[in-house]
């Protein structure tokens, strides 16, 4: 949206907003604003005066801050608004409330509606990966309009990317288990990046663990380390057996995962090797607009 489509008017007598066309929104702490010129979206931290100009300071989900003059040039829920100074009320000298954080550690955006889903996607190997990403990053992803989809395996990753037809506004971020040097997964990822359109529009990252279960820190489960599964034994079955949990049926596996997932509350319960990769993918998918 261009500024002069709805801004404060032009010298040649162009459009001028009225109270009926552009709503005035106070810059209350925590309110979510999008700057139309830069695309920067963040929650209000404070309003301050610099050089005789009143500025609103915004903080995005990654903790980055930017200042903008109060007035026109902002969107709220996709609609143009005029941002005005908040009504007085806080005692002079009082410290602002500490912003709340999501499970991923990002700034929580209260009362924000989920953004319309982008064409871009995050792909993960399986349902358990998707559930873990949703639990920790779900609030952030809904705000960014990013959908997570399980692949149910990466053996034909190149074919899946080809069918998706990635492009600059249709990107893919792919999280792969056990993506280590010399592994089958590394070879699959290398072949997948040869698909036409993948370069620059597809990002494949991974963690070194056999399964996403292992990205949960053992201490969160009250154990010193994950059980060692003998070669040739089903990994999930072996893990549950090593923990002394039911493990003989498919239902046991599902319930075991739910029990593990229930212990995860924030990003601090996960290994850093996963945290950085997921944040990298989110940045990659949103970079085109920001």
CSV table of C-alpha atoms in Angstrom, one decimal:
chain,number,residue,atom,x,y,z
A,1,UNK,CA,0.0,0.0,0.0
A,2,UNK,CA,1.4,3.4,-1.0
A,3,UNK,CA,1.5,6.3,1.5
A,4,UNK,CA,-0.4,8.7,-0.7
A,5,UNK,CA,-3.3,6.2,-1.1
A,6,UNK,CA,-4.4,7.0,2.5
A,7,UNK,CA,-2.0,9.3,4.2
A,8,UNK,CA,-2.6,12.8,5.7
A,9,UNK,CA,-3.3,14.4,2.3
A,10,UNK,CA,-1.3,16.0,-0.5
A,11,UNK,CA,-0.6,19.6,-1.3
A,12,UNK,CA,-2.7,19.3,-4.5
A,13,UNK,CA,-5.9,18.6,-2.6
A,14,UNK,CA,-5.7,14.8,-2.8
A,15,UNK,CA,-7.2,12.3,-0.5
A,16,UNK,CA,-7.5,13.3,3.2
A,17,UNK,CA,-8.5,10.8,5.8
A,18,UNK,CA,-11.4,11.4,8.1
A,19,UNK,CA,-12.3,9.7,11.4
A,20,UNK,CA,-14.5,7.4,9.3
A,21,UNK,CA,-11.8,6.2,7.0
A,22,UNK,CA,-8.7,6.1,9.2
A,23,UNK,CA,-8.9,5.1,12.8
A,24,UNK,CA,-6.8,6.8,15.4
A,25,UNK,CA,-4.9,4.2,17.5
A,26,UNK,CA,-3.1,5.0,20.7
A,27,UNK,CA,0.5,3.8,20.9
A,28,UNK,CA,-0.2,1.7,24.1
A,29,UNK,CA,2.5,-0.6,25.2
A,30,UNK,CA,2.1,-4.0,23.5
A,31,UNK,CA,0.0,-2.8,20.6
A,32,UNK,CA,1.2,-4.3,17.3
A,33,UNK,CA,1.9,-2.0,14.4
A,34,UNK,CA,3.3,-2.5,10.9
A,35,UNK,CA,5.2,0.3,9.2
A,36,UNK,CA,4.1,0.5,5.6
A,37,UNK,CA,7.3,1.8,4.2
A,38,UNK,CA,9.7,-0.8,5.6
A,39,UNK,CA,7.3,-3.7,6.5
A,40,UNK,CA,8.7,-3.7,10.0
A,41,UNK,CA,6.1,-5.2,12.4
A,42,UNK,CA,6.5,-5.0,16.1
A,43,UNK,CA,4.9,-4.3,19.5
A,44,UNK,CA,5.0,-0.9,21.1
A,45,UNK,CA,7.7,-0.6,23.7
A,46,UNK,CA,7.3,3.1,24.5
A,47,UNK,CA,6.8,6.5,23.1
A,48,UNK,CA,9.6,9.0,23.4
A,49,UNK,CA,10.6,12.5,22.2
A,50,UNK,CA,13.7,13.1,20.1
A,51,UNK,CA,14.6,16.3,18.4
A,52,UNK,CA,11.2,17.7,19.0
A,53,UNK,CA,9.5,14.7,17.3
A,54,UNK,CA,7.4,12.1,19.1
A,55,UNK,CA,8.6,8.6,18.2
A,56,UNK,CA,7.1,5.2,18.8
A,57,UNK,CA,9.6,2.4,19.5
A,58,UNK,CA,8.6,-1.0,18.2
A,59,UNK,CA,10.2,-4.4,19.0
A,60,UNK,CA,9.7,-7.3,16.6
A,61,UNK,CA,9.5,-11.0,17.5
A,62,UNK,CA,13.3,-11.3,17.3
A,63,UNK,CA,14.0,-8.5,19.8
A,64,UNK,CA,15.0,-6.0,17.1
A,65,UNK,CA,13.8,-2.4,17.8
A,66,UNK,CA,13.1,0.5,15.5
A,67,UNK,CA,11.7,4.0,16.0
A,68,UNK,CA,9.1,5.7,13.8
A,69,UNK,CA,7.4,9.1,14.0
A,70,UNK,CA,3.8,9.0,15.4
A,71,UNK,CA,1.1,9.7,12.9
A,72,UNK,CA,0.2,8.0,9.6
A,73,UNK,CA,2.0,5.3,7.8
A,74,UNK,CA,1.0,2.3,9.9
A,75,UNK,CA,-1.2,-0.7,9.6
A,76,UNK,CA,-3.1,-2.6,12.3
A,77,UNK,CA,-4.5,-6.0,11.2
A,78,UNK,CA,-3.9,-4.9,7.6
A,79,UNK,CA,-5.9,-1.6,7.9
A,80,UNK,CA,-4.4,1.9,7.8
A,81,UNK,CA,-4.4,3.8,11.0
A,82,UNK,CA,-3.1,7.1,12.5
A,83,UNK,CA,-1.0,6.3,15.6
A,84,UNK,CA,-1.3,8.9,18.4
A,85,UNK,CA,0.3,9.3,21.8
A,86,UNK,CA,-1.2,7.1,24.5
A,87,UNK,CA,-3.4,8.6,27.1
A,88,UNK,CA,-1.6,9.6,30.3
A,89,UNK,CA,-2.0,7.2,33.2
A,90,UNK,CA,1.2,5.7,34.2
A,91,UNK,CA,2.9,7.3,37.2
A,92,UNK,CA,5.9,9.5,36.3
A,93,UNK,CA,9.1,7.5,36.7
A,94,UNK,CA,7.4,4.2,36.8
A,95,UNK,CA,9.1,1.4,35.0
A,96,UNK,CA,7.2,-0.1,32.0
A,97,UNK,CA,6.0,-3.7,32.5
A,98,UNK,CA,8.4,-6.3,31.2
A,99,UNK,CA,7.1,-7.6,27.8
A,100,UNK,CA,5.7,-11.1,28.0
A,101,UNK,CA,7.4,-13.8,25.9
A,102,UNK,CA,6.2,-16.7,23.9
A,103,UNK,CA,7.4,-20.3,24.4
A,104,UNK,CA,10.1,-19.5,21.8
A,105,UNK,CA,11.4,-16.5,23.7
A,106,UNK,CA,9.9,-14.0,21.3
A,107,UNK,CA,7.9,-11.0,22.3
A,108,UNK,CA,4.3,-12.0,22.9
A,109,UNK,CA,1.8,-10.1,20.8
A,110,UNK,CA,-1.5,-9.9,22.7
A,111,UNK,CA,-4.8,-9.8,20.9
A,112,UNK,CA,-3.2,-10.2,17.5
A,113,UNK,CA,-5.1,-12.0,14.8
A,114,UNK,CA,-3.3,-14.8,12.9
A,115,UNK,CA,-2.0,-13.6,9.6
A,116,UNK,CA,-3.3,-15.0,6.4
A,117,UNK,CA,-1.1,-18.0,5.5
A,118,UNK,CA,1.8,-17.3,3.2
A,119,UNK,CA,2.5,-19.4,0.2
A,120,UNK,CA,5.8,-20.3,1.8
A,121,UNK,CA,6.0,-23.3,4.0
A,122,UNK,CA,8.1,-25.0,6.7
A,123,UNK,CA,8.5,-28.7,6.0
A,124,UNK,CA,9.5,-31.2,8.7
A,125,UNK,CA,10.1,-34.9,8.5
A,126,UNK,CA,7.2,-36.2,10.5
A,127,UNK,CA,4.2,-35.5,12.7
A,128,UNK,CA,6.2,-35.4,15.9
A,129,UNK,CA,8.5,-32.8,14.4
A,130,UNK,CA,5.5,-30.7,13.5
A,131,UNK,CA,4.0,-31.0,16.9
A,132,UNK,CA,7.2,-29.9,18.6
A,133,UNK,CA,7.7,-26.9,16.4
A,134,UNK,CA,4.0,-25.9,16.9
A,135,UNK,CA,4.3,-26.1,20.7
A,136,UNK,CA,7.3,-23.9,20.9
A,137,UNK,CA,7.0,-21.6,17.9
A,138,UNK,CA,3.3,-21.8,17.2
A,139,UNK,CA,2.4,-18.3,18.3
A,140,UNK,CA,5.2,-16.8,16.2
A,141,UNK,CA,4.3,-18.8,13.2
A,142,UNK,CA,0.7,-17.8,13.3
A,143,UNK,CA,1.7,-14.1,13.6
A,144,UNK,CA,3.9,-14.5,10.6
A,145,UNK,CA,1.4,-16.6,8.6
A,146,UNK,CA,3.7,-19.6,8.2
A,147,UNK,CA,2.3,-23.1,8.0
A,148,UNK,CA,4.3,-26.2,9.1
A,149,UNK,CA,3.7,-29.4,7.1
A,150,UNK,CA,5.1,-32.9,7.8
A,151,UNK,CA,6.7,-34.7,4.9
A,152,UNK,CA,6.5,-38.2,6.4
A,153,UNK,CA,10.0,-38.9,5.3
A,154,UNK,CA,12.6,-37.2,3.0
A,155,UNK,CA,13.5,-40.1,0.6
A,156,UNK,CA,12.0,-38.2,-2.3
A,157,UNK,CA,12.7,-34.7,-1.1
A,158,UNK,CA,13.7,-33.6,-4.6
A,159,UNK,CA,10.4,-34.7,-6.1
A,160,UNK,CA,8.5,-32.9,-3.3
A,161,UNK,CA,10.3,-29.7,-4.0
A,162,UNK,CA,9.8,-30.0,-7.7
A,163,UNK,CA,6.1,-30.4,-7.2
A,164,UNK,CA,6.0,-27.4,-4.9
A,165,UNK,CA,7.6,-25.2,-7.6
A,166,UNK,CA,9.4,-22.8,-5.2
A,167,UNK,CA,10.0,-19.1,-6.1
A,168,UNK,CA,10.8,-15.8,-4.5
A,169,UNK,CA,7.3,-15.4,-3.0
A,170,UNK,CA,6.9,-19.2,-2.5
A,171,UNK,CA,9.8,-20.3,-0.4
A,172,UNK,CA,10.5,-23.5,1.5
A,173,UNK,CA,12.3,-24.0,4.8
A,174,UNK,CA,13.0,-27.7,5.4
A,175,UNK,CA,14.1,-29.2,8.7
A,176,UNK,CA,15.8,-32.6,8.4
A,177,UNK,CA,16.7,-35.1,11.1
A,178,UNK,CA,20.2,-36.5,11.3
A,179,UNK,CA,21.6,-34.0,8.8
A,180,UNK,CA,25.3,-34.7,9.4
A,181,UNK,CA,28.4,-35.0,7.2
A,182,UNK,CA,28.4,-38.3,5.2
A,183,UNK,CA,24.9,-39.3,6.1
A,184,UNK,CA,22.1,-40.4,3.7
A,185,UNK,CA,20.3,-37.2,4.6
A,186,UNK,CA,23.1,-35.0,3.5
A,187,UNK,CA,23.1,-36.7,0.1
A,188,UNK,CA,19.4,-36.3,-0.2
A,189,UNK,CA,19.6,-32.6,0.7
A,190,UNK,CA,22.4,-32.0,-1.9
A,191,UNK,CA,20.3,-33.6,-4.7
A,192,UNK,CA,17.2,-31.7,-3.6
A,193,UNK,CA,19.0,-28.4,-4.0
A,194,UNK,CA,19.7,-29.2,-7.6
A,195,UNK,CA,16.0,-28.9,-8.5
A,196,UNK,CA,15.3,-25.9,-10.7
A,197,UNK,CA,14.1,-22.9,-8.6
A,198,UNK,CA,15.5,-24.3,-5.4
A,199,UNK,CA,18.6,-22.2,-5.2
A,200,UNK,CA,17.8,-19.0,-3.3
A,201,UNK,CA,14.2,-20.1,-2.6
A,202,UNK,CA,14.8,-23.3,-0.6
A,203,UNK,CA,16.7,-23.6,2.7
A,204,UNK,CA,17.5,-27.1,4.0
A,205,UNK,CA,18.8,-27.2,7.6
A,206,UNK,CA,19.0,-30.0,10.1
A,207,UNK,CA,20.0,-31.2,13.5
A,208,UNK,CA,22.4,-34.1,14.3
A,209,UNK,CA,20.0,-36.3,16.2
A,210,UNK,CA,18.5,-39.5,14.9
A,211,UNK,CA,15.0,-38.4,15.8
A,212,UNK,CA,13.4,-35.1,16.9
A,213,UNK,CA,12.7,-36.8,20.3
A,214,UNK,CA,16.4,-36.3,21.2
A,215,UNK,CA,16.2,-32.5,20.9
A,216,UNK,CA,14.5,-32.5,24.2
A,217,UNK,CA,17.1,-32.0,26.9
A,218,UNK,CA,17.5,-35.1,29.1
A,219,UNK,CA,17.4,-33.1,32.2
A,220,UNK,CA,13.8,-32.0,31.3
A,221,UNK,CA,12.8,-35.7,31.7
A,222,UNK,CA,14.8,-36.1,34.9
A,223,UNK,CA,17.5,-38.3,33.3
A,224,UNK,CA,21.2,-37.8,32.8
A,225,UNK,CA,21.2,-38.9,29.2
A,226,UNK,CA,19.0,-40.5,26.5
A,227,UNK,CA,19.0,-44.3,26.6
A,228,UNK,CA,21.3,-46.0,24.1
A,229,UNK,CA,19.4,-48.1,21.5
A,230,UNK,CA,21.2,-51.2,20.3
A,231,UNK,CA,21.9,-51.3,16.5
A,232,UNK,CA,19.1,-53.1,14.7
A,233,UNK,CA,16.4,-52.2,17.2
A,234,UNK,CA,13.6,-49.8,16.4
A,235,UNK,CA,14.8,-46.5,17.8
A,236,UNK,CA,11.5,-45.2,19.3
A,237,UNK,CA,10.7,-48.6,20.8
A,238,UNK,CA,14.2,-48.8,22.3
A,239,UNK,CA,14.0,-45.3,23.8
A,240,UNK,CA,10.7,-46.1,25.5
A,241,UNK,CA,12.0,-49.4,26.7
A,242,UNK,CA,15.1,-47.7,28.1
A,243,UNK,CA,12.9,-45.2,29.9
A,244,UNK,CA,10.9,-48.1,31.4
A,245,UNK,CA,7.7,-46.9,29.6
A,246,UNK,CA,5.2,-49.0,27.6
A,247,UNK,CA,6.6,-49.6,24.2
A,248,UNK,CA,5.1,-52.7,22.5
A,249,UNK,CA,2.4,-51.2,20.3
A,250,UNK,CA,1.8,-48.3,18.0
A,251,UNK,CA,-0.4,-46.7,20.6
A,252,UNK,CA,2.4,-47.0,23.2
A,253,UNK,CA,4.7,-45.1,20.8
A,254,UNK,CA,2.1,-42.4,20.4
A,255,UNK,CA,1.4,-42.1,24.1
A,256,UNK,CA,5.1,-42.1,24.8
A,257,UNK,CA,5.6,-39.1,22.5
A,258,UNK,CA,2.7,-37.2,24.1
A,259,UNK,CA,4.3,-37.8,27.5
A,260,UNK,CA,7.7,-36.5,26.3
A,261,UNK,CA,6.1,-33.5,24.6
A,262,UNK,CA,4.1,-32.6,27.7
A,263,UNK,CA,7.4,-31.9,29.5
A,264,UNK,CA,8.4,-29.2,26.9
A,265,UNK,CA,7.3,-25.8,28.0
A,266,UNK,CA,9.7,-23.3,26.4
A,267,UNK,CA,12.7,-23.1,24.1
A,268,UNK,CA,14.9,-23.6,27.1
A,269,UNK,CA,13.8,-27.3,27.2
A,270,UNK,CA,15.3,-27.9,23.8
A,271,UNK,CA,18.9,-28.3,22.5
A,272,UNK,CA,20.4,-25.2,21.0
A,273,UNK,CA,21.2,-27.1,17.8
A,274,UNK,CA,17.5,-27.1,17.0
A,275,UNK,CA,16.7,-23.6,18.2
A,276,UNK,CA,19.0,-21.9,15.9
A,277,UNK,CA,17.9,-23.9,12.8
A,278,UNK,CA,14.2,-23.1,13.3
A,279,UNK,CA,14.9,-19.4,13.8
A,280,UNK,CA,17.1,-19.5,10.7
A,281,UNK,CA,14.2,-21.0,8.7
A,282,UNK,CA,11.7,-18.4,10.0
A,283,UNK,CA,14.0,-15.6,9.1
A,284,UNK,CA,14.5,-17.1,5.6
A,285,UNK,CA,10.8,-17.3,4.9
A,286,UNK,CA,10.0,-13.8,6.1
A,287,UNK,CA,13.0,-12.0,4.7
A,288,UNK,CA,11.3,-11.3,1.4
A,289,UNK,CA,8.8,-9.0,3.1
A,290,UNK,CA,10.9,-7.5,5.8
